[in-house]
Coordinates of C-alpha atoms in Angstrom, one line a residue:
M1298 CA 67.4 92.9 277.5
K1299 CA 70.2 92.0 275.0
R1300 CA 68.1 93.2 272.1
A1301 CA 67.5 96.6 273.8
A1302 CA 71.2 96.9 274.5
L1303 CA 72.0 96.1 270.9
V1304 CA 69.6 98.8 269.7
V1305 CA 71.3 101.3 272.0
L1306 CA 74.7 100.2 270.8
G1307 CA 73.6 100.6 267.2
A1308 CA 72.4 104.1 267.9
Y1309 CA 75.8 104.9 269.5
L1310 CA 77.6 103.3 266.6
G1311 CA 75.6 105.4 264.1
L1312 CA 76.3 108.6 266.0
L1313 CA 80.0 107.9 266.2
G1314 CA 80.1 107.0 262.5
A1315 CA 78.3 110.2 261.6
F1316 CA 81.1 112.2 263.4
V1317 CA 84.1 110.1 262.2
H1318 CA 83.2 109.5 258.5
R1319 CA 84.1 113.1 257.5
H1320 CA 87.8 112.8 258.5
V1321 CA 90.2 112.8 255.6
W1322 CA 94.0 112.6 255.3
R1323 CA 95.5 114.8 252.7
L1324 CA 98.6 113.4 250.9
H1325 CA 100.0 114.9 247.7
G1326 CA 96.8 116.8 247.0
V1327 CA 94.6 113.7 247.3
D1328 CA 92.1 113.3 250.1
W1329 CA 92.1 109.8 251.7
P1330 CA 88.8 109.2 253.6
W1331 CA 90.2 107.2 256.5
G1332 CA 87.2 108.2 258.7
L1333 CA 84.8 106.7 256.1
V1334 CA 86.7 103.5 255.9
L1335 CA 87.0 103.2 259.7
A1336 CA 83.3 103.9 260.2
V1337 CA 82.2 101.2 257.7
L1338 CA 84.7 98.6 258.8
V1339 CA 83.8 99.1 262.5
T1340 CA 80.1 98.8 261.7
Y1341 CA 80.7 95.5 259.9
V1342 CA 82.8 94.1 262.8
V1343 CA 80.3 95.2 265.4
V1344 CA 77.4 93.6 263.4
L1345 CA 79.3 90.3 263.3
A1346 CA 79.9 90.5 267.1
A1347 CA 76.2 91.4 267.7
D1348 CA 75.1 88.3 265.9
R1349 CA 77.1 86.2 268.3
I1350 CA 75.5 87.9 271.3
A1351 CA 71.8 87.4 270.3
P1352 CA 69.9 85.7 267.5
V1353 CA 69.7 88.3 264.6
G1354 CA 71.6 90.7 266.9
G1355 CA 73.0 92.5 263.8
A1356 CA 69.5 93.4 262.7
W1357 CA 68.7 94.8 266.2
L1358 CA 71.9 96.8 266.0
G1359 CA 71.0 98.0 262.5
L1360 CA 67.6 99.2 263.9
G1361 CA 69.3 101.5 266.3
W1362 CA 71.7 102.7 263.7
G1363 CA 68.9 103.5 261.3
I1364 CA 66.9 105.3 264.0
V1365 CA 69.8 107.7 264.6
L1366 CA 70.3 108.3 260.9
L1367 CA 66.6 109.0 260.3
A1368 CA 66.4 111.2 263.4
Q1369 CA 69.2 113.3 262.0
Q1370 CA 67.5 113.7 258.6
F1371 CA 64.1 114.6 260.0
S1372 CA 65.4 117.0 262.6
P1373 CA 64.6 120.7 262.1
G1374 CA 67.2 122.1 259.7
G1375 CA 68.2 118.7 258.4
S1376 CA 71.3 116.7 259.2
Y1377 CA 74.4 118.5 260.3
L1378 CA 76.5 115.4 260.6
V1379 CA 75.8 113.5 257.4
A1380 CA 75.9 115.8 254.4
S1381 CA 74.4 115.0 251.0
D1382 CA 77.8 114.7 249.3
W1383 CA 79.9 111.7 248.2
L1384 CA 81.2 111.2 251.7
G1385 CA 77.8 111.3 253.3
W1386 CA 76.2 108.9 250.7
S1387 CA 79.2 106.6 250.9
F1388 CA 78.9 106.4 254.7
T1389 CA 75.2 105.8 254.5
L1390 CA 75.2 103.2 251.7
G1391 CA 78.4 101.6 252.9
S1392 CA 77.2 101.1 256.4
V1393 CA 73.8 99.8 255.3
G1394 CA 75.6 97.4 253.1
A1395 CA 77.9 96.3 255.9
I1396 CA 74.9 95.7 258.2
V1397 CA 73.0 93.7 255.5
V1398 CA 76.0 91.6 254.6
G1399 CA 76.9 91.1 258.3
V1400 CA 73.3 89.9 259.1
I1401 CA 73.0 87.7 256.0
R1402 CA 76.5 86.2 256.3
T1403 CA 76.0 84.8 259.8
P1404 CA 74.9 81.2 259.7
R1405 CA 71.5 80.6 261.4
L1406 CA 71.5 76.8 261.6
G1407 CA 72.0 75.3 265.0
Q1408 CA 70.8 78.3 267.0

């Protein structure tokens, strides 16, 4: 049951990140991608929390996250949430990196 909940949480996290990562703050002609930073950091923190809930919980969360991203890409008309620009690629690769680092970083001995 915990694993299924983590997959659903990962899907929800991926969907929220897809909405939030495009937000920028413009200051003196420079766009600061606060939404991208927030989405990647929250993904990392939630992966670490998921690993405390269930063994390899971060991987289960990553599965749900990946399903949402793939579902967007293969939907008719392509993805409307994650564009193929620097923000979209940074969100995708940054979040995947956060998931991988979060899963690998968690110690497995004693579980």
